[in-house]
């Protein structure tokens, strides 16, 4: 058996915000269950902070501390969703090509 090679991967760091219970502020939750509800947009959406997303995903979970059920909403970016249209600001109407 060959000796294990040392990983040469280069890791970026990205902040992952845990979802939080509105009732007790806990971030402890059960695993997601049931079917997620996914809304895929056909062009890039902008969050108020400027980050792009192409789909809104809602997943069911339950607070581990107080038992409250909730939907976790995540704004995700998947380049496979894009049909080649550029980023569009919410409310922006492209009348130049119509
Ligand atoms: Zn809670």
GROMACS .gro file of N, CA, C and O and ligand atoms in nm:
model
  393
    1UNK      N    1   0.083  -0.121   0.000
    1UNK     CA    2   0.000   0.000   0.000
    1UNK      C    3   0.086   0.125   0.000
    1UNK      O    4   0.179   0.138   0.081
    2UNK      N    5   0.057   0.214  -0.090
    2UNK     CA    6   0.136   0.336  -0.102
    2UNK      C    7   0.109   0.429   0.017
    2UNK      O    8   0.000   0.427   0.074
    3UNK      N    9   0.211   0.506   0.049
    3UNK     CA   10   0.193   0.603   0.156
    3UNK      C   11   0.092   0.709   0.113
    3UNK      O   12   0.082   0.742  -0.004
    4UNK      N   13   0.018   0.756   0.210
    4UNK     CA   14  -0.083   0.859   0.178
    4UNK      C   15  -0.016   0.987   0.133
    4UNK      O   16   0.076   1.036   0.198
    5UNK      N   17  -0.067   1.039   0.022
    5UNK     CA   18  -0.014   1.166  -0.027
    5UNK      C   19  -0.074   1.280   0.055
    5UNK      O   20  -0.191   1.277   0.088
    6UNK      N   21   0.008   1.378   0.080
    6UNK     CA   22  -0.043   1.496   0.148
    6UNK      C   23  -0.132   1.575   0.052
    6UNK      O   24  -0.098   1.592  -0.064
    7UNK      N   25  -0.244   1.620   0.103
    7UNK     CA   26  -0.338   1.694   0.017
    7UNK      C   27  -0.277   1.825  -0.026
    7UNK      O   28  -0.220   1.899   0.053
    8UNK      N   29  -0.290   1.854  -0.154
    8UNK     CA   30  -0.239   1.982  -0.206
    8UNK      C   31  -0.355   2.078  -0.235
    8UNK      O   32  -0.340   2.174  -0.306
    9UNK      N   33  -0.471   2.043  -0.184
    9UNK     CA   34  -0.587   2.128  -0.211
    9UNK      C   35  -0.571   2.263  -0.147
    9UNK      O   36  -0.516   2.276  -0.038
   10UNK      N   37  -0.626   2.360  -0.217
   10UNK     CA   38  -0.628   2.497  -0.167
   10UNK      C   39  -0.770   2.530  -0.125
   10UNK      O   40  -0.861   2.532  -0.207
   11UNK      N   41  -0.790   2.553   0.004
   11UNK     CA   42  -0.925   2.577   0.054
   11UNK      C   43  -0.954   2.726   0.070
   11UNK      O   44  -0.883   2.794   0.143
   12UNK      N   45  -1.058   2.772   0.003
   12UNK     CA   46  -1.114   2.903   0.035
   12UNK      C   47  -1.193   2.890   0.164
   12UNK      O   48  -1.228   2.781   0.206
   13UNK      N   49  -1.226   3.004   0.222
   13UNK     CA   50  -1.317   3.002   0.336
   13UNK      C   51  -1.439   3.085   0.302
   13UNK      O   52  -1.428   3.194   0.246
   14UNK      N   53  -1.556   3.032   0.335
   14UNK     CA   54  -1.681   3.104   0.312
   14UNK      C   55  -1.764   3.094   0.438
   14UNK      O   56  -1.773   2.988   0.501
   15UNK      N   57  -1.821   3.205   0.478
   15UNK     CA   58  -1.900   3.205   0.600
   15UNK      C   59  -2.035   3.138   0.574
   15UNK      O   60  -2.104   3.172   0.480
   16UNK      N   61  -2.069   3.042   0.655
   16UNK     CA   62  -2.199   2.975   0.644
   16UNK      C   63  -2.282   3.014   0.765
   16UNK      O   64  -2.247   2.984   0.878
   17UNK      N   65  -2.391   3.084   0.740
   17UNK     CA   66  -2.477   3.131   0.849
   17UNK      C   67  -2.577   3.021   0.883
   17UNK      O   68  -2.654   2.981   0.797
   18UNK      N   69  -2.579   2.975   1.006
   18UNK     CA   70  -2.682   2.877   1.042
   18UNK      C   71  -2.817   2.947   1.054
   18UNK      O   72  -2.824   3.065   1.087
   19UNK      N   73  -2.922   2.874   1.024
   19UNK     CA   74  -3.054   2.933   1.044
   19UNK      C   75  -3.085   2.935   1.193
   19UNK      O   76  -3.022   2.865   1.272
   20UNK      N   77  -3.181   3.018   1.229
   20UNK     CA   78  -3.203   3.043   1.372
   20UNK      C   79  -3.352   3.040   1.403
   20UNK      O   80  -3.435   3.090   1.326
   21UNK      N   81  -3.386   2.984   1.517
   21UNK     CA   82  -3.525   2.980   1.562
   21UNK      C   83  -3.569   3.121   1.603
   21UNK      O   84  -3.500   3.190   1.676
   22UNK      N   85  -3.686   3.162   1.552
   22UNK     CA   86  -3.736   3.295   1.587
   22UNK      C   87  -3.785   3.299   1.731
   22UNK      O   88  -3.788   3.405   1.794
   23UNK      N   89  -3.825   3.184   1.785
   23UNK     CA   90  -3.880   3.185   1.920
   23UNK      C   91  -3.773   3.186   2.028
   23UNK      O   92  -3.783   3.260   2.125
   24UNK      N   93  -3.668   3.103   2.012
   24UNK     CA   94  -3.571   3.089   2.121
   24UNK      C   95  -3.429   3.123   2.079
   24UNK      O   96  -3.337   3.112   2.159
   25UNK      N   97  -3.411   3.162   1.952
   25UNK     CA   98  -3.281   3.204   1.899
   25UNK      C   99  -3.181   3.090   1.880
   25UNK      O  100  -3.066   3.112   1.841
   26UNK      N  101  -3.223   2.968   1.908
   26UNK     CA  102  -3.130   2.856   1.894
   26UNK      C  103  -3.097   2.830   1.747
   26UNK      O  104  -3.182   2.845   1.659
   27UNK      N  105  -2.974   2.789   1.721
   27UNK     CA  106  -2.937   2.746   1.586
   27UNK      C  107  -2.933   2.593   1.577
   27UNK      O  108  -2.897   2.538   1.473
   28UNK      N  109  -2.969   2.526   1.685
   28UNK     CA  110  -2.972   2.380   1.683
   28UNK      C  111  -3.103   2.335   1.620
   28UNK      O  112  -3.211   2.380   1.660
   29UNK      N  113  -3.093   2.248   1.520
   29UNK     CA  114  -3.214   2.204   1.450
   29UNK      C  115  -3.201   2.058   1.410
   29UNK      O  116  -3.091   2.001   1.410
   30UNK      N  117  -3.316   2.000   1.374
   30UNK     CA  118  -3.313   1.864   1.323
   30UNK      C  119  -3.262   1.865   1.179
   30UNK      O  120  -3.251   1.971   1.118
   31UNK      N  121  -3.233   1.747   1.127
   31UNK     CA  122  -3.201   1.736   0.985
   31UNK      C  123  -3.324   1.778   0.906
   31UNK      O  124  -3.437   1.767   0.955
   32UNK      N  125  -3.302   1.829   0.785
   32UNK     CA  126  -3.416   1.866   0.702
   32UNK      C  127  -3.495   1.742   0.668
   32UNK      O  128  -3.441   1.632   0.653
   33UNK      N  129  -3.627   1.758   0.659
   33UNK     CA  130  -3.714   1.644   0.628
   33UNK      C  131  -3.816   1.686   0.523
   33UNK      O  132  -3.836   1.804   0.496
   34UNK      N  133  -3.882   1.587   0.466
   34UNK     CA  134  -3.982   1.615   0.363
   34UNK      C  135  -3.915   1.665   0.236
   34UNK      O  136  -3.794   1.661   0.221
   35UNK      N  137  -3.997   1.709   0.145
   35UNK     CA  138  -3.947   1.757   0.016
   35UNK      C  139  -3.920   1.906   0.024
   35UNK      O  140  -4.005   1.980   0.072
   36UNK      N  141  -3.804   1.950  -0.023
   36UNK     CA  142  -3.782   2.094  -0.030
   36UNK      C  143  -3.873   2.156  -0.135
   36UNK      O  144  -3.914   2.089  -0.230
   37UNK      N  145  -3.906   2.282  -0.116
   37UNK     CA  146  -3.982   2.357  -0.215
   37UNK      C  147  -3.883   2.451  -0.284
   37UNK      O  148  -3.818   2.531  -0.217
   38UNK      N  149  -3.868   2.436  -0.414
   38UNK     CA  150  -3.765   2.509  -0.486
   38UNK      C  151  -3.828   2.596  -0.594
   38UNK      O  152  -3.906   2.546  -0.676
   39UNK      N  153  -3.797   2.724  -0.590
   39UNK     CA  154  -3.840   2.813  -0.698
   39UNK      C  155  -3.715   2.854  -0.775
   39UNK      O  156  -3.625   2.918  -0.722
   40UNK      N  157  -3.709   2.813  -0.902
   40UNK     CA  158  -3.594   2.845  -0.986
   40UNK      C  159  -3.629   2.964  -1.075
   40UNK      O  160  -3.733   2.964  -1.140
   41UNK      N  161  -3.545   3.064  -1.074
   41UNK     CA  162  -3.564   3.180  -1.159
   41UNK      C  163  -3.486   3.160  -1.288
   41UNK      O  164  -3.385   3.090  -1.289
   42UNK      N  165  -3.530   3.224  -1.393
   42UNK     CA  166  -3.458   3.204  -1.520
   42UNK      C  167  -3.363   3.320  -1.549
   42UNK      O  168  -3.314   3.333  -1.659
   43UNK      N  169  -3.343   3.403  -1.449
   43UNK     CA  170  -3.237   3.501  -1.461
   43UNK      C  171  -3.184   3.531  -1.322
   43UNK      O  172  -3.245   3.494  -1.222
   44UNK      N  173  -3.072   3.597  -1.315
   44UNK     CA  174  -3.005   3.617  -1.187
   44UNK      C  175  -3.081   3.720  -1.103
   44UNK      O  176  -3.111   3.829  -1.150
   45UNK      N  177  -3.112   3.683  -0.982
   45UNK     CA  178  -3.176   3.772  -0.886
   45UNK      C  179  -3.068   3.831  -0.795
   45UNK      O  180  -2.963   3.769  -0.775
   46UNK      N  181  -3.098   3.949  -0.741
   46UNK     CA  182  -3.004   4.011  -0.648
   46UNK      C  183  -3.066   4.020  -0.509
   46UNK      O  184  -3.178   4.067  -0.495
   47UNK      N  185  -2.991   3.978  -0.412
   47UNK     CA  186  -3.034   4.001  -0.274
   47UNK      C  187  -3.005   4.146  -0.239
   47UNK      O  188  -2.925   4.212  -0.306
   48UNK      N  189  -3.068   4.200  -0.133
   48UNK     CA  190  -3.043   4.339  -0.096
   48UNK      C  191  -2.894   4.368  -0.071
   48UNK      O  192  -2.849   4.480  -0.093
   49UNK      N  193  -2.819   4.269  -0.028
   49UNK     CA  194  -2.676   4.292  -0.005
   49UNK      C  195  -2.593   4.277  -0.133
   49UNK      O  196  -2.470   4.287  -0.129
   50UNK      N  197  -2.659   4.252  -0.245
   50UNK     CA  198  -2.588   4.248  -0.372
   50UNK      C  199  -2.547   4.110  -0.419
   50UNK      O  200  -2.500   4.095  -0.531
   51UNK      N  201  -2.565   4.008  -0.337
   51UNK     CA  202  -2.525   3.874  -0.381
   51UNK      C  203  -2.628   3.817  -0.478
   51UNK      O  204  -2.747   3.842  -0.467
   52UNK      N  205  -2.578   3.741  -0.574
   52UNK     CA  206  -2.663   3.683  -0.677
   52UNK      C  207  -2.725   3.552  -0.629
   52UNK      O  208  -2.663   3.476  -0.555
   53UNK      N  209  -2.844   3.526  -0.678
   53UNK     CA  210  -2.902   3.394  -0.658
   53UNK      C  211  -2.990   3.359  -0.777
   53UNK      O  212  -3.036   3.447  -0.849
   54UNK      N  213  -3.008   3.229  -0.799
   54UNK     CA  214  -3.092   3.185  -0.910
   54UNK      C  215  -3.210   3.101  -0.861
   54UNK      O  216  -3.298   3.068  -0.939
   55UNK      N  217  -3.209   3.064  -0.734
   55UNK     CA  218  -3.319   2.983  -0.682
   55UNK      C  219  -3.341   3.008  -0.534
   55UNK      O  220  -3.247   3.036  -0.460
   56UNK      N  221  -3.467   3.000  -0.498
   56UNK     CA  222  -3.505   3.010  -0.357
   56UNK      C  223  -3.546   2.870  -0.312
   56UNK      O  224  -3.636   2.810  -0.371
   57UNK      N  225  -3.477   2.821  -0.211
   57UNK     CA  226  -3.503   2.685  -0.164
   57UNK      C  227  -3.558   2.691  -0.022
   57UNK      O  228  -3.499   2.757   0.064
   58UNK      N  229  -3.671   2.627   0.001
   58UNK     CA  230  -3.732   2.620   0.133
   58UNK      C  231  -3.726   2.477   0.183
   58UNK      O  232  -3.770   2.384   0.113
   59UNK      N  233  -3.670   2.461   0.303
   59UNK     CA  234  -3.657   2.326   0.360
   59UNK      C  235  -3.722   2.322   0.498
   59UNK      O  236  -3.708   2.416   0.576
   60UNK      N  237  -3.787   2.210   0.527
   60UNK     CA  238  -3.853   2.195   0.656
   60UNK      C  239  -3.755   2.146   0.762
   60UNK      O  240  -3.676   2.055   0.738
   61UNK      N  241  -3.764   2.206   0.880
   61UNK     CA  242  -3.683   2.160   0.992
   61UNK      C  243  -3.758   2.191   1.122
   61UNK      O  244  -3.870   2.244   1.119
   62UNK      N  245  -3.697   2.155   1.233
   62UNK     CA  246  -3.758   2.175   1.364
   62UNK      C  247  -3.650   2.215   1.463
   62UNK      O  248  -3.540   2.158   1.462
   63UNK      N  249  -3.681   2.314   1.544
   63UNK     CA  250  -3.586   2.358   1.646
   63UNK      C  251  -3.562   2.247   1.748
   63UNK      O  252  -3.657   2.189   1.800
   64UNK      N  253  -3.437   2.219   1.775
   64UNK     CA  254  -3.405   2.114   1.871
   64UNK      C  255  -3.428   2.159   2.015
   64UNK      O  256  -3.443   2.078   2.104
   65UNK      N  257  -3.426   2.290   2.036
   65UNK     CA  258  -3.438   2.339   2.174
   65UNK      C  259  -3.583   2.359   2.218
   65UNK      O  260  -3.620   2.321   2.327
   66UNK      N  261  -3.665   2.422   2.134
   66UNK     CA  262  -3.803   2.449   2.176
   66UNK      C  263  -3.907   2.372   2.097
   66UNK      O  264  -4.025   2.376   2.131
   67UNK      N  265  -3.866   2.304   1.990
   67UNK     CA  266  -3.959   2.219   1.918
   67UNK      C  267  -4.040   2.289   1.810
   67UNK      O  268  -4.124   2.225   1.746
   68UNK      N  269  -4.016   2.418   1.788
   68UNK     CA  270  -4.089   2.491   1.685
   68UNK      C  271  -4.050   2.443   1.545
   68UNK      O  272  -3.931   2.433   1.515
   69UNK      N  273  -4.152   2.414   1.464
   69UNK     CA  274  -4.126   2.382   1.324
   69UNK      C  275  -4.104   2.509   1.245
   69UNK      O  276  -4.162   2.614   1.277
   70UNK      N  277  -4.021   2.503   1.142
   70UNK     CA  278  -4.002   2.621   1.057
   70UNK      C  279  -3.954   2.579   0.919
   70UNK      O  280  -3.910   2.466   0.897
   71UNK      N  281  -3.967   2.676   0.825
   71UNK     CA  282  -3.905   2.663   0.694
   71UNK      C  283  -3.772   2.736   0.699
   71UNK      O  284  -3.766   2.850   0.744
   72UNK      N  285  -3.667   2.674   0.651
   72UNK     CA  286  -3.540   2.743   0.631
   72UNK      C  287  -3.533   2.787   0.486
   72UNK      O  288  -3.546   2.705   0.394
   73UNK      N  289  -3.515   2.916   0.467
   73UNK     CA  290  -3.505   2.970   0.332
   73UNK      C  291  -3.359   2.993   0.296
   73UNK      O  292  -3.285   3.053   0.373
   74UNK      N  293  -3.319   2.944   0.180
   74UNK     CA  294  -3.183   2.975   0.135
   74UNK      C  295  -3.186   3.021  -0.009
   74UNK      O  296  -3.263   2.971  -0.091
   75UNK      N  297  -3.107   3.120  -0.034
   75UNK     CA  298  -3.098   3.181  -0.166
   75UNK      C  299  -2.972   3.128  -0.231
   75UNK      O  300  -2.862   3.164  -0.190
   76UNK      N  301  -2.989   3.040  -0.328
   76UNK     CA  302  -2.875   2.967  -0.381
   76UNK      C  303  -2.845   3.007  -0.524
   76UNK      O  304  -2.932   3.055  -0.596
   77UNK      N  305  -2.722   2.985  -0.561
   77UNK     CA  306  -2.679   3.017  -0.696
   77UNK      C  307  -2.634   2.889  -0.764
   77UNK      O  308  -2.547   2.818  -0.714
   78UNK      N  309  -2.697   2.858  -0.877
   78UNK     CA  310  -2.659   2.741  -0.954
   78UNK      C  311  -2.647   2.783  -1.100
   78UNK      O  312  -2.746   2.821  -1.162
   79UNK      N  313  -2.526   2.780  -1.152
   79UNK     CA  314  -2.504   2.830  -1.288
   79UNK      C  315  -2.583   2.750  -1.390
   79UNK      O  316  -2.610   2.798  -1.500
   80UNK      N  317  -2.623   2.629  -1.356
   80UNK     CA  318  -2.701   2.548  -1.451
   80UNK      C  319  -2.841   2.604  -1.469
   80UNK      O  320  -2.911   2.567  -1.564
   81UNK      N  321  -2.885   2.692  -1.378
   81UNK     CA  322  -3.018   2.752  -1.391
   81UNK      C  323  -3.022   2.860  -1.498
   81UNK      O  324  -3.130   2.902  -1.538
   82UNK      N  325  -2.906   2.907  -1.539
   82UNK     CA  326  -2.903   3.027  -1.619
   82UNK      C  327  -2.915   3.001  -1.768
   82UNK      O  328  -2.835   2.929  -1.827
   83UNK      N  329  -3.013   3.062  -1.833
   83UNK     CA  330  -3.024   3.052  -1.979
   83UNK      C  331  -2.955   3.169  -2.046
   83UNK      O  332  -3.007   3.228  -2.138
   84UNK      N  333  -2.839   3.207  -1.996
   84UNK     CA  334  -2.752   3.303  -2.063
   84UNK      C  335  -2.800   3.448  -2.057
   84UNK      O  336  -2.761   3.529  -2.138
   85UNK      N  337  -2.887   3.479  -1.964
   85UNK     CA  338  -2.926   3.618  -1.950
   85UNK      C  339  -2.843   3.685  -1.843
   85UNK      O  340  -2.808   3.623  -1.743
   86UNK      N  341  -2.807   3.810  -1.863
   86UNK     CA  342  -2.722   3.878  -1.766
   86UNK      C  343  -2.798   3.910  -1.638
   86UNK      O  344  -2.920   3.901  -1.634
   87UNK      N  345  -2.724   3.952  -1.538
   87UNK     CA  346  -2.785   3.989  -1.411
   87UNK      C  347  -2.885   4.102  -1.432
   87UNK      O  348  -2.861   4.195  -1.508
   88UNK      N  349  -2.997   4.089  -1.366
   88UNK     CA  350  -3.103   4.188  -1.379
   88UNK      C  351  -3.144   4.233  -1.240
   88UNK      O  352  -3.167   4.151  -1.153
   89UNK      N  353  -3.150   4.361  -1.222
   89UNK     CA  354  -3.190   4.413  -1.091
   89UNK      C  355  -3.339   4.394  -1.074
   89UNK      O  356  -3.415   4.404  -1.170
   90UNK      N  357  -3.385   4.370  -0.950
   90UNK     CA  358  -3.528   4.358  -0.928
   90UNK      C  359  -3.599   4.485  -0.974
   90UNK      O  360  -3.555   4.597  -0.947
   91UNK      N  361  -3.704   4.471  -1.046
   91UNK     CA  362  -3.782   4.586  -1.089
   91UNK      C  363  -3.730   4.647  -1.218
   91UNK      O  364  -3.795   4.733  -1.275
   92UNK      N  365  -3.616   4.604  -1.263
   92UNK     CA  366  -3.559   4.659  -1.386
   92UNK      C  367  -3.631   4.598  -1.507
   92UNK      O  368  -3.644   4.479  -1.518
   93UNK      N  369  -3.681   4.683  -1.593
   93UNK     CA  370  -3.750   4.636  -1.712
   93UNK      C  371  -3.665   4.668  -1.834
   93UNK      O  372  -3.634   4.784  -1.861
   94UNK      N  373  -3.626   4.563  -1.904
   94UNK     CA  374  -3.540   4.582  -2.020
   94UNK      C  375  -3.625   4.612  -2.141
   94UNK      O  376  -3.678   4.523  -2.206
   95UNK      N  377  -3.643   4.740  -2.169
   95UNK     CA  378  -3.728   4.778  -2.283
   95UNK      C  379  -3.644   4.808  -2.406
   95UNK      O  380  -3.697   4.833  -2.513
   96UNK      N  381  -3.511   4.806  -2.391
   96UNK     CA  382  -3.425   4.846  -2.501
   96UNK      C  383  -3.435   4.747  -2.618
   96UNK      O  384  -3.420   4.786  -2.733
   97UNK      N  385  -3.461   4.619  -2.586
   97UNK     CA  386  -3.463   4.519  -2.691
   97UNK      C  387  -3.604   4.475  -2.729
   97UNK      O  388  -3.621   4.380  -2.801
   98UNK      N  389  -3.703   4.540  -2.679
   98UNK     CA  390  -3.839   4.496  -2.709
   98UNK      C  391  -3.904   4.582  -2.817
   98UNK      O  392  -3.848   4.682  -2.859
   99LIG    ZN1  393  -3.653   2.730   1.925
   0.00000   0.00000   0.00000
